[in-house]
Amino acid sequence: MKHTLVNGRWRWTPDDSGSGGGGGLFASYARCSDHATANGGTIMTATIGFPGYDVWWKRNLDDIDFDPDSIVTLGSDRFTLDAGTYWLVARAPLMRCAYGAIRIYNYTDDSVAIMGESTITDYSTYDSMAHPEAKGRITITGSKAFQIETITSYSQGIDYAQGIYDDDFDDGGIDYQIHASVDIFKEA
């Protein structure tokens, strides 16, 4: 590996000898997340309008944590990417919901972009939480909007099925907890 200036930023890149070091190069990266300040993020504090179980529902995304090269925009709980090839990793907790799963949905094209892991939690105990991930590589030819979606077969307590906010510990002055996130790596 060698330290190389790429697009005005220093990056570790494979050397030219073809030996070791792997391969591939991400030109940029970003992270979007739900900065939750209550159980289940901002849409789950009331029971009115809850989409229910056995239905895919969009998770909150309300903050760009970092995006040094402006590769993502965020709005309406969706992240939008321009043409290119990306490695995406989405995470969202599910609590007391029996069976569940996560996916990254291409809202622009009305299709599943990446199907994620399925999981199971015990819906009868308070401390049963899973953290499924959806991860994969996509190539898009134009600007596309995506959203993180989860599904459950049951929800014991809908105000925290999408994550519980715990204010019983010292958070070091941070007034939120992450209830969903997507890491975005753009290939060169």
Coordinates of N, CA, C and O in Angstrom, one line a residue:
M1 N 0.8 -1.2 0.0 CA 0.0 0.0 0.0 C 0.9 1.2 0.0 O 2.0 1.2 0.6
K2 N 0.4 2.3 -0.6 CA 1.1 3.5 -0.6 C 0.1 4.7 -0.3 O -1.1 4.5 -0.6
H3 N 0.6 5.8 0.2 CA -0.2 6.9 0.5 C -0.2 7.8 -0.8 O 0.9 8.3 -1.2
T4 N -1.3 8.1 -1.3 CA -1.4 8.8 -2.6 C -2.5 9.9 -2.5 O -3.5 9.7 -1.8
L5 N -2.2 11.0 -3.2 CA -3.2 12.1 -3.2 C -4.2 11.8 -4.3 O -3.9 11.6 -5.5
V6 N -5.5 11.6 -3.9 CA -6.6 11.3 -4.8 C -7.7 12.3 -4.6 O -8.2 12.5 -3.6
N7 N -8.0 13.0 -5.7 CA -9.1 14.1 -5.7 C -8.8 15.0 -4.5 O -9.7 15.4 -3.8
G8 N -7.6 15.4 -4.3 CA -7.3 16.4 -3.3 C -7.2 15.9 -1.9 O -7.1 16.6 -0.9
R9 N -7.3 14.6 -1.7 CA -7.3 13.9 -0.4 C -6.3 12.8 -0.3 O -6.2 12.1 -1.3
W10 N -5.6 12.7 0.7 CA -4.6 11.6 0.9 C -5.4 10.3 1.2 O -6.2 10.2 2.1
R11 N -5.1 9.2 0.4 CA -5.7 7.9 0.5 C -4.7 6.8 0.5 O -3.6 7.0 -0.1
W12 N -5.0 5.7 1.2 CA -4.2 4.5 1.0 C -4.6 3.8 -0.2 O -5.8 3.5 -0.4
T13 N -3.7 3.5 -1.1 CA -4.1 2.8 -2.4 C -3.1 1.7 -2.6 O -2.0 1.7 -2.1
P14 N -3.6 0.7 -3.4 CA -2.7 -0.5 -3.7 C -1.4 0.0 -4.4 O -1.5 0.9 -5.2
D15 N -0.3 -0.6 -4.1 CA 0.9 -0.2 -4.9 C 0.8 -0.8 -6.3 O 0.0 -1.6 -6.6
D16 N 1.7 -0.4 -7.1 CA 1.7 -0.8 -8.5 C 2.3 -2.2 -8.7 O 2.3 -2.7 -9.8
S17 N 2.9 -2.8 -7.7 CA 3.6 -4.1 -7.9 C 2.6 -5.3 -8.0 O 3.0 -6.3 -8.5
G18 N 1.4 -5.1 -7.7 CA 0.4 -6.2 -7.8 C 0.5 -7.2 -6.7 O -0.1 -8.2 -6.7
S19 N 1.4 -6.9 -5.7 CA 1.5 -7.9 -4.6 C 0.9 -7.4 -3.3 O 1.1 -6.3 -2.9
G20 N 0.1 -8.2 -2.7 CA -0.5 -7.9 -1.4 C -1.4 -6.7 -1.4 O -1.7 -6.1 -2.5
G21 N -1.9 -6.3 -0.3 CA -2.6 -5.1 -0.1 C -4.0 -5.1 -0.6 O -4.8 -4.1 -0.5
G22 N -4.5 -6.2 -1.2 CA -5.8 -6.3 -1.6 C -6.1 -5.6 -2.9 O -5.3 -5.6 -3.8
G23 N -7.1 -4.8 -3.0 CA -7.4 -4.0 -4.2 C -8.6 -3.2 -3.9 O -9.1 -3.2 -2.7
G24 N -9.1 -2.6 -4.9 CA -10.3 -1.8 -4.7 C -10.0 -0.5 -4.0 O -9.0 -0.4 -3.2
L25 N -10.7 0.5 -4.3 CA -10.5 1.8 -3.7 C -11.8 2.6 -3.6 O -12.6 2.6 -4.5
F26 N -12.1 3.0 -2.4 CA -13.3 3.9 -2.2 C -12.8 5.3 -2.4 O -11.9 5.8 -1.7
A27 N -13.5 6.0 -3.2 CA -13.1 7.4 -3.5 C -13.7 8.4 -2.4 O -13.1 9.4 -2.1
S28 N -14.8 7.9 -1.8 CA -15.4 8.8 -0.8 C -16.3 7.9 0.1 O -16.6 6.8 -0.2
Y29 N -16.8 8.6 1.2 CA -17.6 7.9 2.1 C -18.5 8.9 2.8 O -18.3 10.1 2.8
A30 N -19.7 8.4 3.3 CA -20.6 9.2 4.1 C -21.4 8.3 5.0 O -21.4 7.1 4.9
R31 N -22.0 9.0 6.0 CA -22.9 8.2 6.9 C -24.1 9.1 7.2 O -24.0 10.3 7.6
C32 N -25.3 8.5 7.1 CA -26.6 9.1 7.5 C -27.2 8.3 8.6 O -27.0 7.1 8.7
S33 N -27.9 8.9 9.6 CA -28.4 8.2 10.7 C -29.7 8.9 11.2 O -30.0 10.0 10.9
D34 N -30.4 8.2 12.1 CA -31.5 8.7 12.9 C -31.0 9.1 14.2 O -30.6 8.2 15.0
H35 N -31.0 10.3 14.5 CA -30.5 10.8 15.9 C -31.8 10.8 16.7 O -32.4 11.9 16.9
A36 N -32.1 9.7 17.3 CA -33.3 9.5 18.1 C -33.2 10.2 19.5 O -32.2 10.0 20.2
T37 N -34.2 10.8 19.9 CA -34.3 11.4 21.3 C -35.4 10.9 22.1 O -35.7 11.4 23.1
A38 N -36.1 9.8 21.6 CA -37.2 9.2 22.3 C -37.2 7.7 21.7 O -36.6 7.4 20.8
N39 N -38.0 6.9 22.3 CA -38.2 5.5 21.9 C -38.6 5.5 20.4 O -39.4 6.2 20.0
G40 N -37.9 4.6 19.7 CA -38.3 4.4 18.3 C -38.1 5.5 17.3 O -38.6 5.5 16.2
G41 N -37.3 6.5 17.7 CA -37.1 7.6 16.8 C -38.3 8.6 16.8 O -39.2 8.5 17.7
T42 N -38.4 9.5 15.9 CA -39.4 10.5 15.9 C -40.8 10.1 15.5 O -41.8 10.7 15.9
I43 N -41.0 9.0 14.7 CA -42.3 8.7 14.3 C -43.0 7.6 15.2 O -44.2 7.3 15.0
M44 N -42.3 7.1 16.1 CA -42.8 6.0 16.9 C -43.3 6.3 18.3 O -43.7 5.5 19.1
T45 N -43.4 7.6 18.6 CA -43.8 8.0 20.0 C -45.3 8.0 20.2 O -45.8 8.1 21.3
A46 N -46.0 7.9 19.1 CA -47.5 7.9 19.2 C -48.0 6.6 18.4 O -47.4 6.2 17.5
T47 N -49.1 6.1 18.8 CA -49.6 4.9 18.2 C -50.4 5.3 16.9 O -50.6 4.4 16.1
I48 N -50.9 6.5 16.8 CA -51.7 6.9 15.6 C -50.8 6.8 14.4 O -49.7 7.4 14.3
G49 N -51.2 6.2 13.4 CA -50.5 6.1 12.1 C -49.4 5.1 12.0 O -48.7 4.9 11.0
F50 N -49.3 4.3 13.1 CA -48.3 3.2 13.0 C -48.6 2.2 11.9 O -49.8 1.8 11.8
P51 N -47.7 1.9 11.0 CA -48.0 1.1 9.9 C -48.3 -0.4 10.2 O -48.8 -1.1 9.4
G52 N -48.0 -0.8 11.4 CA -48.3 -2.2 11.8 C -47.2 -3.2 11.5 O -46.2 -2.8 11.0
Y53 N -47.5 -4.4 11.8 CA -46.5 -5.4 11.5 C -46.9 -6.2 10.2 O -47.9 -6.0 9.7
D54 N -45.9 -7.0 9.7 CA -46.1 -7.7 8.4 C -46.2 -6.7 7.3 O -46.8 -7.0 6.3
V55 N -45.6 -5.6 7.5 CA -45.6 -4.5 6.4 C -44.2 -3.9 6.5 O -43.7 -3.6 7.5
W56 N -43.6 -3.7 5.3 CA -42.3 -3.0 5.3 C -42.6 -1.5 5.6 O -43.5 -0.9 5.0
W57 N -41.8 -0.9 6.5 CA -41.9 0.5 6.9 C -40.6 1.2 6.9 O -39.6 0.6 7.2
K58 N -40.7 2.4 6.4 CA -39.5 3.2 6.3 C -39.0 3.7 7.6 O -39.7 4.1 8.5
R59 N -37.6 3.6 7.8 CA -37.0 4.0 9.1 C -36.6 5.5 8.9 O -36.4 6.0 7.9
N60 N -36.5 6.1 10.1 CA -36.1 7.5 10.1 C -34.6 7.7 9.7 O -33.8 6.9 10.2
L61 N -34.3 8.7 9.0 CA -33.0 9.1 8.7 C -33.0 10.7 8.7 O -33.7 11.2 7.9
D62 N -32.4 11.3 9.7 CA -32.6 12.7 9.8 C -31.3 13.5 9.9 O -31.3 14.7 10.1
D63 N -30.1 12.8 9.8 CA -28.9 13.6 9.9 C -27.8 13.0 9.1 O -27.7 11.7 8.9
I64 N -27.0 13.8 8.4 CA -25.8 13.4 7.8 C -24.7 13.6 8.8 O -24.3 14.7 9.1
D65 N -24.1 12.4 9.3 CA -23.1 12.5 10.3 C -21.8 13.0 9.7 O -21.1 13.7 10.4
F66 N -21.4 12.5 8.6 CA -20.2 13.0 7.9 C -20.4 12.7 6.4 O -21.0 11.7 6.0
D67 N -19.8 13.6 5.6 CA -19.9 13.5 4.1 C -18.9 14.5 3.5 O -19.3 15.5 3.0
P68 N -17.6 14.2 3.7 CA -16.6 15.1 3.3 C -16.6 15.6 1.8 O -16.1 16.6 1.5
D69 N -17.1 14.7 1.0 CA -17.1 15.0 -0.5 C -18.5 15.3 -1.1 O -18.7 15.3 -2.3
S70 N -19.5 15.5 -0.2 CA -20.9 15.8 -0.6 C -21.4 14.7 -1.6 O -21.9 15.1 -2.7
I71 N -21.4 13.5 -1.3 CA -21.8 12.4 -2.2 C -23.3 12.0 -1.9 O -23.9 11.3 -2.7
V72 N -23.9 12.6 -0.8 CA -25.2 12.2 -0.5 C -26.1 13.4 -0.1 O -25.5 14.4 0.4
T73 N -27.4 13.4 -0.4 CA -28.3 14.4 0.1 C -29.4 13.6 0.9 O -29.6 12.4 0.6
L74 N -30.0 14.3 1.8 CA -30.9 13.6 2.7 C -32.2 14.4 2.8 O -32.2 15.6 3.0
G75 N -33.4 13.8 2.7 CA -34.6 14.4 2.8 C -35.8 13.4 2.9 O -35.7 12.3 2.2
S76 N -36.8 13.7 3.7 CA -37.9 12.8 3.8 C -37.5 11.4 4.2 O -38.1 10.4 3.8
D77 N -36.5 11.3 5.1 CA -35.9 10.0 5.6 C -35.4 9.1 4.4 O -35.3 7.9 4.6
R78 N -35.0 9.7 3.3 CA -34.4 9.0 2.2 C -33.0 9.7 1.9 O -32.8 10.9 2.0
F79 N -32.1 8.8 1.5 CA -30.8 9.3 1.1 C -30.6 9.2 -0.4 O -31.1 8.2 -1.0
T80 N -30.1 10.2 -1.1 CA -30.1 10.2 -2.5 C -28.6 10.2 -3.0 O -27.8 11.0 -2.4
L81 N -28.3 9.4 -3.9 CA -26.9 9.2 -4.5 C -26.9 9.5 -6.0 O -27.9 9.2 -6.7
D82 N -25.8 10.1 -6.5 CA -25.7 10.3 -7.9 C -25.2 9.0 -8.6 O -24.8 8.0 -7.9
A83 N -25.0 9.0 -9.9 CA -24.6 7.9 -10.6 C -23.2 7.4 -10.1 O -22.4 8.2 -9.7
G84 N -23.0 6.1 -10.0 CA -21.8 5.5 -9.6 C -22.0 4.1 -9.0 O -23.1 3.6 -9.0
T85 N -20.9 3.6 -8.4 CA -20.9 2.3 -7.8 C -20.7 2.5 -6.3 O -19.7 3.2 -5.9
Y86 N -21.5 1.9 -5.5 CA -21.4 2.1 -4.0 C -21.4 0.8 -3.3 O -22.1 -0.2 -3.7
W87 N -20.8 0.8 -2.1 CA -21.0 -0.3 -1.1 C -21.8 0.3 0.0 O -21.4 1.4 0.6
L88 N -22.9 -0.2 0.3 CA -23.8 0.3 1.4 C -24.0 -0.7 2.5 O -24.1 -1.9 2.3
V89 N -24.0 -0.1 3.7 CA -24.3 -0.9 4.9 C -25.3 -0.2 5.8 O -25.0 0.9 6.3
A90 N -26.5 -0.8 5.9 CA -27.6 -0.2 6.7 C -27.8 -1.0 7.9 O -27.8 -2.3 7.8
R91 N -28.1 -0.4 9.0 CA -28.4 -1.1 10.3 C -29.6 -0.4 10.9 O -29.8 0.8 10.8
A92 N -30.5 -1.2 11.6 CA -31.6 -0.7 12.3 C -32.0 -1.7 13.4 O -32.3 -2.8 13.0
P93 N -32.1 -1.3 14.6 CA -32.5 -2.2 15.7 C -34.0 -2.5 15.6 O -34.8 -1.8 15.2
L94 N -34.3 -3.8 16.0 CA -35.7 -4.2 16.2 C -35.8 -4.8 17.6 O -35.0 -5.6 18.0
M95 N -36.8 -4.4 18.3 CA -37.0 -4.9 19.7 C -38.3 -5.5 19.9 O -39.3 -4.9 19.5
R96 N -38.3 -6.7 20.6 CA -39.6 -7.4 20.9 C -40.5 -7.5 19.8 O -41.7 -7.2 19.9
C97 N -40.0 -8.0 18.7 CA -40.9 -8.0 17.5 C -41.0 -9.4 16.8 O -41.5 -9.5 15.7
A98 N -40.5 -10.5 17.5 CA -40.5 -11.8 16.9 C -39.6 -11.8 15.7 O -38.4 -11.4 15.8
Y99 N -40.1 -12.2 14.5 CA -39.3 -12.2 13.3 C -39.2 -10.8 12.7 O -40.2 -10.1 12.7
G100 N -38.1 -10.5 12.1 CA -37.9 -9.3 11.5 C -36.8 -9.3 10.4 O -36.1 -10.3 10.3
A101 N -36.8 -8.3 9.6 CA -35.8 -8.2 8.5 C -35.6 -6.7 8.1 O -36.3 -5.9 8.5
I102 N -34.5 -6.5 7.4 CA -34.1 -5.2 6.9 C -33.8 -5.2 5.4 O -33.4 -6.3 4.9
R103 N -34.0 -4.1 4.8 CA -33.6 -4.0 3.4 C -33.3 -2.5 3.0 O -33.8 -1.6 3.8
I104 N -32.6 -2.3 1.9 CA -32.4 -1.0 1.4 C -33.3 -0.9 0.1 O -33.2 -1.8 -0.8
Y105 N -34.2 0.0 0.1 CA -35.2 0.1 -0.9 C -34.9 1.2 -1.9 O -34.6 2.4 -1.4
N106 N -35.0 1.0 -3.2 CA -34.8 2.0 -4.2 C -36.1 2.7 -4.4 O -37.0 2.2 -5.1
Y107 N -36.3 3.8 -3.8 CA -37.6 4.6 -3.9 C -37.8 5.1 -5.3 O -38.9 5.1 -5.8
T108 N -36.8 5.5 -5.9 CA -36.9 6.1 -7.3 C -37.4 5.1 -8.3 O -38.3 5.3 -9.1
D109 N -36.9 3.9 -8.2 CA -37.3 2.8 -9.2 C -38.3 1.8 -8.6 O -38.7 0.9 -9.3
D110 N -38.8 2.1 -7.4 CA -39.8 1.2 -6.7 C -39.3 -0.3 -6.8 O -40.0 -1.2 -7.3
S111 N -38.1 -0.5 -6.2 CA -37.6 -1.9 -6.2 C -36.6 -2.1 -5.0 O -36.1 -1.1 -4.4
V112 N -36.4 -3.3 -4.7 CA -35.5 -3.6 -3.6 C -34.1 -3.5 -4.1 O -33.7 -4.2 -5.1
A113 N -33.2 -2.7 -3.5 CA -31.9 -2.6 -4.0 C -31.0 -3.7 -3.3 O -30.2 -4.3 -4.0
I114 N -31.1 -3.8 -2.0 CA -30.3 -4.8 -1.2 C -31.2 -5.4 -0.2 O -31.8 -4.7 0.7
M115 N -31.4 -6.7 -0.2 CA -32.1 -7.5 0.8 C -31.1 -7.8 2.0 O -30.0 -8.2 1.7
G116 N -31.5 -7.5 3.2 CA -30.6 -7.7 4.3 C -30.9 -9.0 5.1 O -31.6 -9.9 4.7
E117 N -30.4 -9.0 6.3 CA -30.5 -10.1 7.2 C -31.9 -10.2 7.8 O -32.5 -9.2 8.1
S118 N -32.3 -11.4 8.1 CA -33.5 -11.6 8.9 C -33.0 -11.9 10.3 O -31.9 -12.3 10.6
T119 N -34.0 -11.8 11.3 CA -33.6 -11.9 12.7 C -34.8 -12.4 13.5 O -35.9 -12.4 13.0
I120 N -34.6 -12.8 14.7 CA -35.6 -13.1 15.6 C -35.3 -12.6 17.0 O -34.2 -12.6 17.4
T121 N -36.3 -12.0 17.6 CA -36.2 -11.6 19.0 C -37.4 -12.2 19.8 O -38.4 -12.5 19.3
D122 N -37.2 -12.2 21.1 CA -38.2 -12.7 22.0 C -39.2 -11.6 22.3 O -38.8 -10.6 22.9
Y123 N -40.4 -11.7 21.8 CA -41.3 -10.6 22.0 C -41.9 -10.5 23.4 O -42.7 -9.6 23.8
S124 N -41.6 -11.5 24.3 CA -42.1 -11.5 25.6 C -41.2 -10.9 26.7 O -41.5 -10.8 27.9
T125 N -39.9 -10.6 26.3 CA -39.0 -10.1 27.3 C -38.5 -8.7 26.9 O -38.3 -8.4 25.7
Y126 N -38.4 -7.9 27.8 CA -38.1 -6.5 27.6 C -36.7 -6.2 27.0 O -36.5 -5.3 26.2
D127 N -35.8 -7.1 27.3 CA -34.4 -6.9 26.8 C -34.0 -7.7 25.6 O -32.9 -8.0 25.4
S128 N -34.9 -7.9 24.7 CA -34.7 -8.7 23.5 C -34.6 -7.8 22.3 O -35.6 -7.2 21.9
M129 N -33.4 -7.5 21.8 CA -33.2 -6.6 20.7 C -32.2 -7.3 19.7 O -31.3 -7.9 20.0
A130 N -32.5 -7.0 18.4 CA -31.6 -7.5 17.3 C -31.2 -6.3 16.5 O -31.8 -5.2 16.5
H131 N -30.1 -6.5 15.8 CA -29.5 -5.4 15.0 C -29.2 -5.9 13.6 O -28.0 -6.1 13.2
P132 N -30.2 -6.2 12.8 CA -29.9 -6.7 11.4 C -29.3 -5.7 10.5 O -29.4 -4.5 10.8
E133 N -28.5 -6.2 9.5 CA -27.8 -5.3 8.6 C -28.3 -5.7 7.2 O -28.5 -6.9 6.9
A134 N -28.3 -4.7 6.3 CA -28.4 -4.9 4.9 C -27.1 -4.3 4.3 O -26.8 -3.2 4.5
K135 N -26.4 -5.1 3.5 CA -25.1 -4.7 3.0 C -24.9 -5.3 1.6 O -25.3 -6.4 1.4
G136 N -24.4 -4.4 0.7 CA -24.2 -4.9 -0.7 C -23.7 -3.8 -1.6 O -23.6 -2.6 -1.2
R137 N -23.4 -4.2 -2.8 CA -22.8 -3.3 -3.8 C -23.9 -3.0 -4.8 O -24.6 -3.9 -5.3
I138 N -24.0 -1.7 -5.2 CA -25.0 -1.3 -6.2 C -24.3 -0.4 -7.2 O -23.3 0.3 -6.9
T139 N -24.8 -0.4 -8.4 CA -24.3 0.5 -9.5 C -25.6 1.2 -10.0 O -26.5 0.5 -10.4
I140 N -25.6 2.5 -10.0 CA -26.7 3.3 -10.5 C -26.2 4.2 -11.6 O -25.1 4.7 -11.6
T141 N -27.0 4.4 -12.6 CA -26.6 5.2 -13.8 C -27.1 6.7 -13.7 O -26.8 7.5 -14.5
G142 N -27.9 6.9 -12.7 CA -28.4 8.3 -12.5 C -28.8 8.5 -11.0 O -28.6 7.6 -10.2
S143 N -29.2 9.7 -10.7 CA -29.6 10.0 -9.3 C -30.7 9.1 -8.8 O -31.7 9.0 -9.5
K144 N -30.6 8.5 -7.6 CA -31.6 7.6 -7.1 C -31.8 7.9 -5.6 O -30.8 8.1 -4.9
A145 N -33.0 7.8 -5.1 CA -33.3 8.0 -3.7 C -33.6 6.6 -3.1 O -34.2 5.7 -3.7
F146 N -33.0 6.3 -1.9 CA -33.1 5.1 -1.2 C -33.6 5.3 0.2 O -33.5 6.4 0.7
Q147 N -34.2 4.3 0.8 CA -34.6 4.3 2.2 C -34.4 3.0 2.8 O -34.3 2.0 2.2
I148 N -34.1 3.1 4.1 CA -34.0 1.8 4.9 C -35.4 1.4 5.4 O -36.2 2.2 5.8
E149 N -35.7 0.1 5.2 CA -37.0 -0.4 5.6 C -36.8 -1.6 6.5 O -35.9 -2.4 6.2
T150 N -37.7 -1.8 7.4 CA -37.7 -3.0 8.2 C -39.1 -3.6 8.3 O -40.1 -2.9 8.0
I151 N -39.2 -4.9 8.6 CA -40.5 -5.5 8.7 C -40.5 -6.4 9.9 O -39.4 -6.9 10.3
T152 N -41.6 -6.6 10.6 CA -41.6 -7.5 11.8 C -42.9 -8.3 11.7 O -43.9 -7.9 11.0
S153 N -42.9 -9.5 12.3 CA -44.1 -10.3 12.3 C -44.9 -10.0 13.6 O -46.1 -10.5 13.6
Y154 N -44.4 -9.2 14.5 CA -45.2 -8.9 15.7 C -44.5 -7.8 16.4 O -43.3 -7.6 16.3
S155 N -45.2 -7.0 17.1 CA -44.6 -5.9 17.9 C -45.4 -5.8 19.2 O -46.5 -5.5 19.3
Q156 N -44.6 -6.1 20.3 CA -45.2 -6.1 21.6 C -45.4 -4.6 22.1 O -46.3 -4.4 22.8
G157 N -44.5 -3.8 21.8 CA -44.6 -2.4 22.2 C -44.2 -1.4 21.1 O -43.0 -1.2 20.9
I158 N -45.2 -0.9 20.4 CA -44.8 -0.2 19.1 C -44.1 1.1 19.4 O -43.4 1.6 18.5
D159 N -44.1 1.6 20.6 CA -43.3 2.8 20.8 C -41.8 2.6 20.9 O -41.0 3.5 20.9
Y160 N -41.4 1.3 21.0 CA -40.0 1.0 21.0 C -39.6 -0.1 20.1 O -38.5 -0.6 20.2
A161 N -40.4 -0.5 19.2 CA -40.1 -1.6 18.3 C -38.9 -1.2 17.4 O -38.1 -2.1 17.0
Q162 N -38.8 0.0 17.1 CA -37.7 0.5 16.2 C -36.5 1.0 17.0 O -35.6 1.6 16.5
G163 N -36.4 0.7 18.3 CA -35.3 1.1 19.1 C -35.7 1.8 20.4 O -36.7 2.5 20.4
I164 N -35.0 1.5 21.4 CA -35.4 2.1 22.7 C -34.4 3.2 23.1 O -33.2 3.0 22.9
Y165 N -34.9 4.3 23.6 CA -34.1 5.4 24.0 C -33.9 5.2 25.5 O -34.8 5.1 26.3
D166 N -32.6 5.0 25.9 CA -32.3 4.8 27.3 C -31.6 6.0 27.8 O -30.5 6.4 27.4
D167 N -32.2 6.7 28.8 CA -31.6 7.9 29.4 C -31.1 7.6 30.8 O -30.8 8.6 31.5
D168 N -30.9 6.4 31.1 CA -30.4 6.0 32.4 C -28.9 5.9 32.5 O -28.3 5.4 33.5
F169 N -28.1 6.3 31.5 CA -26.7 6.3 31.6 C -26.1 7.6 31.2 O -26.7 8.4 30.5
D170 N -24.8 7.8 31.6 CA -24.1 9.1 31.2 C -23.7 9.0 29.8 O -22.9 8.2 29.4
D171 N -24.3 9.9 29.0 CA -24.0 9.9 27.5 C -22.9 10.9 27.2 O -22.7 11.1 26.0
G172 N -22.2 11.5 28.1 CA -21.1 12.4 27.8 C -21.6 13.7 27.1 O -20.8 14.3 26.4
G173 N -22.9 14.0 27.3 CA -23.4 15.3 26.8 C -24.0 15.1 25.4 O -24.5 16.1 24.9
I174 N -24.0 13.9 24.9 CA -24.7 13.7 23.6 C -26.2 13.5 23.9 O -26.5 12.6 24.7
D175 N -27.1 14.2 23.2 CA -28.5 14.1 23.6 C -29.3 13.3 22.6 O -30.5 13.5 22.4
Y176 N -28.7 12.3 21.9 CA -29.4 11.4 21.0 C -28.8 10.0 21.0 O -27.7 9.9 21.5
Q177 N -29.5 9.1 20.5 CA -29.0 7.7 20.3 C -29.3 7.3 18.8 O -30.3 7.8 18.3
I178 N -28.5 6.5 18.2 CA -28.7 6.1 16.8 C -29.7 4.9 16.7 O -29.5 3.9 17.3
H179 N -30.8 5.1 16.0 CA -31.8 4.1 15.8 C -31.8 3.5 14.4 O -32.6 2.6 14.1
A180 N -31.1 4.1 13.5 CA -30.9 3.6 12.2 C -29.7 4.3 11.5 O -29.5 5.5 11.9
S181 N -29.0 3.6 10.7 CA -27.9 4.3 10.0 C -27.6 3.6 8.7 O -27.9 2.4 8.5
V182 N -26.9 4.3 7.8 CA -26.4 3.8 6.6 C -25.0 4.3 6.3 O -24.8 5.6 6.4
D183 N -24.1 3.5 6.1 CA -22.7 3.8 5.7 C -22.6 3.7 4.2 O -23.0 2.7 3.6
I184 N -22.1 4.7 3.6 CA -22.0 4.8 2.1 C -20.6 4.9 1.7 O -19.9 5.9 2.1
F185 N -20.1 4.0 0.9 CA -18.7 4.1 0.3 C -18.8 4.1 -1.2 O -19.4 3.2 -1.8
K186 N -18.3 5.2 -1.8 CA -18.4 5.3 -3.2 C -17.1 4.8 -3.8 O -16.0 5.3 -3.4
E187 N -17.2 4.0 -4.8 CA -16.0 3.4 -5.5 C -15.4 4.5 -6.4 O -16.1 5.3 -7.0
A188 N -14.1 4.4 -6.6 CA -13.4 5.4 -7.5 C -13.7 5.0 -9.0 O -14.1 4.0 -9.3

